[in-house]
Amino acid sequence: MDDVTGLLNRIANEDREAIDALVALLYDDLRRMARSRLRNNGPITLLDTTSLAHEAYLRLRNAGRIDADSRGRFLAYCS
């Protein structure tokens, strides 16, 4: 079981600290997705790449249960 899957299992078991570890592990991926999203949508927001990635983290943190069982599903959920 890789780190992402293990953290997703911990999140499913309501381990609130696991989301922090998961976001830290996938932070570069989240920033890459945010950069792509901002580039594709043009100048319609005041957010920059870092702000958008942090906004995603805050929403994940407040979401409670995250129904994702793989890295791909988690990143799709984030997007």
Short mmCIF file of N, CA, C and O in Angstrom, two decimals:
data_model
loop_
_atom_site.label_atom_id
_atom_site.label_comp_id
_atom_site.label_asym_id
_atom_site.label_seq_id
_atom_site.Cartn_x
_atom_site.Cartn_y
_atom_site.Cartn_z
N MET A 1 0.87 -1.17 0.00
CA MET A 1 0.00 0.00 0.00
C MET A 1 0.91 1.23 0.00
O MET A 1 1.80 1.35 0.82
N ASP A 2 0.69 2.15 -0.94
CA ASP A 2 1.54 3.34 -0.98
C ASP A 2 1.07 4.37 0.04
O ASP A 2 0.04 4.22 0.68
N ASP A 3 1.84 5.43 0.18
CA ASP A 3 1.55 6.46 1.18
C ASP A 3 0.19 7.11 0.97
O ASP A 3 -0.54 7.35 1.92
N VAL A 4 -0.15 7.40 -0.29
CA VAL A 4 -1.42 8.08 -0.58
C VAL A 4 -2.59 7.19 -0.17
O VAL A 4 -3.52 7.65 0.50
N THR A 5 -2.55 5.93 -0.55
CA THR A 5 -3.64 5.01 -0.22
C THR A 5 -3.76 4.86 1.30
O THR A 5 -4.87 4.87 1.84
N GLY A 6 -2.64 4.75 1.98
CA GLY A 6 -2.66 4.65 3.44
C GLY A 6 -3.28 5.88 4.08
O GLY A 6 -4.09 5.77 5.01
N LEU A 7 -2.92 7.05 3.59
CA LEU A 7 -3.49 8.29 4.13
C LEU A 7 -4.98 8.38 3.82
O LEU A 7 -5.76 8.83 4.66
N LEU A 8 -5.38 7.97 2.63
CA LEU A 8 -6.81 7.98 2.28
C LEU A 8 -7.59 7.03 3.18
O LEU A 8 -8.71 7.34 3.59
N ASN A 9 -7.00 5.90 3.51
CA ASN A 9 -7.65 4.97 4.45
C ASN A 9 -7.78 5.60 5.83
O ASN A 9 -8.81 5.45 6.49
N ARG A 10 -6.75 6.30 6.27
CA ARG A 10 -6.82 6.99 7.57
C ARG A 10 -7.89 8.07 7.55
O ARG A 10 -8.62 8.25 8.53
N ILE A 11 -8.01 8.79 6.44
CA ILE A 11 -9.05 9.83 6.33
C ILE A 11 -10.43 9.19 6.39
O ILE A 11 -11.33 9.70 7.06
N ALA A 12 -10.59 8.05 5.71
CA ALA A 12 -11.88 7.35 5.74
C ALA A 12 -12.23 6.91 7.16
O ALA A 12 -13.42 6.82 7.50
N ASN A 13 -11.22 6.68 7.97
CA ASN A 13 -11.44 6.31 9.36
C ASN A 13 -11.45 7.52 10.29
O ASN A 13 -11.23 7.39 11.49
N GLU A 14 -11.67 8.69 9.69
CA GLU A 14 -11.86 9.95 10.41
C GLU A 14 -10.62 10.42 11.16
O GLU A 14 -10.72 11.05 12.21
N ASP A 15 -9.44 10.15 10.61
CA ASP A 15 -8.19 10.67 11.15
C ASP A 15 -7.98 12.06 10.54
O ASP A 15 -7.57 12.19 9.39
N ARG A 16 -8.27 13.10 11.29
CA ARG A 16 -8.24 14.48 10.79
C ARG A 16 -6.83 14.94 10.43
O ARG A 16 -6.66 15.80 9.58
N GLU A 17 -5.80 14.39 11.05
CA GLU A 17 -4.43 14.80 10.75
C GLU A 17 -3.95 14.23 9.41
O GLU A 17 -3.03 14.76 8.80
N ALA A 18 -4.59 13.17 8.96
CA ALA A 18 -4.17 12.54 7.71
C ALA A 18 -4.37 13.46 6.51
O ALA A 18 -3.59 13.40 5.56
N ILE A 19 -5.39 14.32 6.53
CA ILE A 19 -5.61 15.22 5.41
C ILE A 19 -4.43 16.19 5.28
O ILE A 19 -4.01 16.52 4.18
N ASP A 20 -3.89 16.64 6.41
CA ASP A 20 -2.72 17.52 6.37
C ASP A 20 -1.54 16.82 5.71
O ASP A 20 -0.85 17.39 4.87
N ALA A 21 -1.30 15.59 6.11
CA ALA A 21 -0.19 14.82 5.56
C ALA A 21 -0.41 14.54 4.07
O ALA A 21 0.53 14.61 3.27
N LEU A 22 -1.64 14.26 3.69
CA LEU A 22 -1.94 13.97 2.29
C LEU A 22 -1.74 15.20 1.42
O LEU A 22 -1.14 15.13 0.34
N VAL A 23 -2.22 16.34 1.87
CA VAL A 23 -2.04 17.57 1.10
C VAL A 23 -0.56 17.91 0.99
O VAL A 23 -0.08 18.32 -0.07
N ALA A 24 0.20 17.72 2.06
CA ALA A 24 1.64 17.98 2.01
C ALA A 24 2.32 17.07 0.99
O ALA A 24 3.17 17.52 0.22
N LEU A 25 1.90 15.82 0.96
CA LEU A 25 2.48 14.85 0.04
C LEU A 25 2.15 15.20 -1.42
O LEU A 25 2.98 15.04 -2.31
N LEU A 26 0.95 15.69 -1.66
CA LEU A 26 0.49 15.97 -3.02
C LEU A 26 0.47 17.46 -3.36
O LEU A 26 -0.12 17.86 -4.35
N TYR A 27 1.14 18.27 -2.55
CA TYR A 27 1.09 19.72 -2.73
C TYR A 27 1.55 20.16 -4.13
O TYR A 27 0.91 21.00 -4.76
N ASP A 28 2.62 19.56 -4.63
CA ASP A 28 3.10 19.93 -5.96
C ASP A 28 2.06 19.61 -7.03
O ASP A 28 1.85 20.38 -7.97
N ASP A 29 1.37 18.48 -6.88
CA ASP A 29 0.30 18.12 -7.82
C ASP A 29 -0.86 19.11 -7.74
O ASP A 29 -1.42 19.50 -8.77
N LEU A 30 -1.21 19.50 -6.53
CA LEU A 30 -2.30 20.47 -6.35
C LEU A 30 -1.94 21.82 -6.98
O LEU A 30 -2.77 22.44 -7.64
N ARG A 31 -0.70 22.25 -6.81
CA ARG A 31 -0.27 23.52 -7.42
C ARG A 31 -0.26 23.41 -8.94
O ARG A 31 -0.64 24.34 -9.63
N ARG A 32 0.17 22.28 -9.46
CA ARG A 32 0.19 22.08 -10.91
C ARG A 32 -1.23 22.13 -11.48
O ARG A 32 -1.49 22.75 -12.50
N MET A 33 -2.16 21.49 -10.78
CA MET A 33 -3.56 21.53 -11.22
C MET A 33 -4.12 22.95 -11.14
O MET A 33 -4.84 23.39 -12.04
N ALA A 34 -3.79 23.66 -10.07
CA ALA A 34 -4.27 25.04 -9.91
C ALA A 34 -3.71 25.92 -11.02
O ALA A 34 -4.44 26.73 -11.61
N ARG A 35 -2.43 25.77 -11.33
CA ARG A 35 -1.81 26.55 -12.39
C ARG A 35 -2.51 26.29 -13.72
O ARG A 35 -2.82 27.22 -14.48
N SER A 36 -2.77 25.04 -14.00
CA SER A 36 -3.45 24.68 -15.24
C SER A 36 -4.86 25.25 -15.30
O SER A 36 -5.29 25.80 -16.32
N ARG A 37 -5.57 25.13 -14.19
CA ARG A 37 -6.95 25.63 -14.12
C ARG A 37 -6.98 27.15 -14.35
O ARG A 37 -7.80 27.65 -15.11
N LEU A 38 -6.06 27.86 -13.72
CA LEU A 38 -6.02 29.32 -13.87
C LEU A 38 -5.62 29.71 -15.29
O LEU A 38 -6.16 30.65 -15.86
N ARG A 39 -4.68 29.00 -15.86
CA ARG A 39 -4.24 29.29 -17.23
C ARG A 39 -5.37 29.06 -18.23
O ARG A 39 -5.57 29.85 -19.14
N ASN A 40 -6.14 28.00 -18.04
CA ASN A 40 -7.22 27.67 -18.97
C ASN A 40 -8.43 28.59 -18.85
O ASN A 40 -9.18 28.77 -19.80
N ASN A 41 -8.64 29.17 -17.67
CA ASN A 41 -9.81 30.01 -17.45
C ASN A 41 -9.54 31.50 -17.66
O ASN A 41 -10.46 32.29 -17.60
N GLY A 42 -8.32 31.87 -17.89
CA GLY A 42 -8.01 33.28 -18.12
C GLY A 42 -8.11 34.10 -16.85
O GLY A 42 -8.26 33.58 -15.75
N PRO A 43 -8.05 35.42 -17.02
CA PRO A 43 -8.01 36.32 -15.85
C PRO A 43 -9.40 36.60 -15.26
O PRO A 43 -9.87 37.72 -15.25
N ILE A 44 -10.06 35.55 -14.75
CA ILE A 44 -11.40 35.75 -14.19
C ILE A 44 -11.42 35.71 -12.67
O ILE A 44 -12.47 35.73 -12.07
N THR A 45 -10.24 35.65 -12.07
CA THR A 45 -10.17 35.55 -10.62
C THR A 45 -8.98 36.32 -10.08
O THR A 45 -8.03 36.58 -10.81
N LEU A 46 -9.05 36.67 -8.84
CA LEU A 46 -7.93 37.34 -8.19
C LEU A 46 -6.97 36.34 -7.55
O LEU A 46 -5.93 36.71 -7.03
N LEU A 47 -7.32 35.06 -7.58
CA LEU A 47 -6.48 34.03 -6.97
C LEU A 47 -5.27 33.74 -7.84
O LEU A 47 -5.34 33.78 -9.06
N ASP A 48 -4.15 33.43 -7.18
CA ASP A 48 -2.99 32.93 -7.90
C ASP A 48 -2.88 31.43 -7.62
O ASP A 48 -3.71 30.85 -6.93
N THR A 49 -1.87 30.81 -8.17
CA THR A 49 -1.71 29.36 -8.04
C THR A 49 -1.68 28.91 -6.58
O THR A 49 -2.39 27.98 -6.18
N THR A 50 -0.86 29.57 -5.78
CA THR A 50 -0.74 29.19 -4.37
C THR A 50 -2.05 29.39 -3.63
O THR A 50 -2.48 28.53 -2.86
N SER A 51 -2.71 30.51 -3.87
CA SER A 51 -3.99 30.79 -3.20
C SER A 51 -5.04 29.75 -3.56
O SER A 51 -5.80 29.31 -2.70
N LEU A 52 -5.08 29.35 -4.82
CA LEU A 52 -6.06 28.36 -5.24
C LEU A 52 -5.77 27.00 -4.61
O LEU A 52 -6.69 26.31 -4.15
N ALA A 53 -4.49 26.61 -4.55
CA ALA A 53 -4.13 25.35 -3.90
C ALA A 53 -4.48 25.38 -2.42
O ALA A 53 -5.00 24.41 -1.87
N HIS A 54 -4.25 26.51 -1.76
CA HIS A 54 -4.58 26.64 -0.34
C HIS A 54 -6.09 26.66 -0.12
O HIS A 54 -6.59 26.10 0.87
N GLU A 55 -6.82 27.25 -1.02
CA GLU A 55 -8.29 27.25 -0.94
C GLU A 55 -8.81 25.81 -1.05
O GLU A 55 -9.73 25.42 -0.32
N ALA A 56 -8.23 25.04 -1.94
CA ALA A 56 -8.62 23.63 -2.07
C ALA A 56 -8.35 22.89 -0.76
O ALA A 56 -9.18 22.10 -0.30
N TYR A 57 -7.19 23.15 -0.15
CA TYR A 57 -6.87 22.52 1.13
C TYR A 57 -7.91 22.87 2.19
O TYR A 57 -8.39 21.99 2.91
N LEU A 58 -8.24 24.14 2.29
CA LEU A 58 -9.22 24.56 3.30
C LEU A 58 -10.57 23.90 3.08
O LEU A 58 -11.23 23.47 4.03
N ARG A 59 -10.97 23.79 1.84
CA ARG A 59 -12.25 23.13 1.55
C ARG A 59 -12.20 21.65 1.89
O ARG A 59 -13.16 21.09 2.41
N LEU A 60 -11.07 21.02 1.60
CA LEU A 60 -10.91 19.61 1.96
C LEU A 60 -10.93 19.43 3.47
O LEU A 60 -11.55 18.50 3.98
N ARG A 61 -10.27 20.31 4.17
CA ARG A 61 -10.18 20.24 5.63
C ARG A 61 -11.57 20.37 6.26
O ARG A 61 -11.88 19.71 7.23
N ASN A 62 -12.40 21.22 5.66
CA ASN A 62 -13.74 21.45 6.20
C ASN A 62 -14.78 20.46 5.68
O ASN A 62 -15.89 20.42 6.20
N ALA A 63 -14.41 19.69 4.68
CA ALA A 63 -15.38 18.77 4.06
C ALA A 63 -15.77 17.62 4.97
O ALA A 63 -16.82 17.02 4.81
N GLY A 64 -14.91 17.30 5.91
CA GLY A 64 -15.19 16.14 6.75
C GLY A 64 -14.77 14.88 6.03
O GLY A 64 -13.61 14.68 5.75
N ARG A 65 -15.71 14.06 5.65
CA ARG A 65 -15.40 12.80 4.98
C ARG A 65 -15.10 13.03 3.50
O ARG A 65 -15.83 13.71 2.80
N ILE A 66 -14.03 12.43 3.04
CA ILE A 66 -13.64 12.50 1.63
C ILE A 66 -13.74 11.09 1.08
O ILE A 66 -13.08 10.18 1.58
N ASP A 67 -14.57 10.91 0.08
CA ASP A 67 -14.80 9.59 -0.48
C ASP A 67 -13.88 9.38 -1.68
O ASP A 67 -14.27 9.56 -2.83
N ALA A 68 -12.64 9.02 -1.40
CA ALA A 68 -11.66 8.74 -2.45
C ALA A 68 -10.79 7.58 -1.98
O ALA A 68 -10.36 7.55 -0.84
N ASP A 69 -10.55 6.64 -2.87
CA ASP A 69 -9.78 5.46 -2.47
C ASP A 69 -8.48 5.31 -3.26
O ASP A 69 -7.80 4.30 -3.15
N SER A 70 -8.15 6.33 -4.06
CA SER A 70 -6.91 6.28 -4.83
C SER A 70 -6.41 7.70 -5.08
O SER A 70 -7.16 8.67 -4.94
N ARG A 71 -5.17 7.78 -5.45
CA ARG A 71 -4.56 9.08 -5.76
C ARG A 71 -5.36 9.79 -6.86
O ARG A 71 -5.65 10.97 -6.76
N GLY A 72 -5.70 9.06 -7.92
CA GLY A 72 -6.44 9.64 -9.05
C GLY A 72 -7.80 10.18 -8.62
O GLY A 72 -8.18 11.29 -9.03
N ARG A 73 -8.51 9.43 -7.83
CA ARG A 73 -9.83 9.90 -7.37
C ARG A 73 -9.70 11.10 -6.46
O ARG A 73 -10.51 12.02 -6.51
N PHE A 74 -8.67 11.10 -5.61
CA PHE A 74 -8.47 12.24 -4.72
C PHE A 74 -8.17 13.50 -5.53
O PHE A 74 -8.73 14.55 -5.29
N LEU A 75 -7.27 13.37 -6.51
CA LEU A 75 -6.94 14.55 -7.33
C LEU A 75 -8.13 14.99 -8.17
O LEU A 75 -8.34 16.19 -8.37
N ALA A 76 -8.94 14.06 -8.63
CA ALA A 76 -10.17 14.44 -9.34
C ALA A 76 -11.12 15.17 -8.41
O ALA A 76 -11.74 16.16 -8.80
N TYR A 77 -11.22 14.72 -7.19
CA TYR A 77 -12.05 15.37 -6.17
C TYR A 77 -11.56 16.80 -5.95
O TYR A 77 -12.34 17.72 -5.83
N CYS A 78 -10.25 16.97 -5.90
CA CYS A 78 -9.67 18.30 -5.69
C CYS A 78 -9.91 19.23 -6.86
O CYS A 78 -10.08 20.43 -6.69
N SER A 79 -9.92 18.68 -8.05
CA SER A 79 -10.06 19.54 -9.23
C SER A 79 -11.46 20.07 -9.35
O SER A 79 -11.71 21.11 -9.86
#
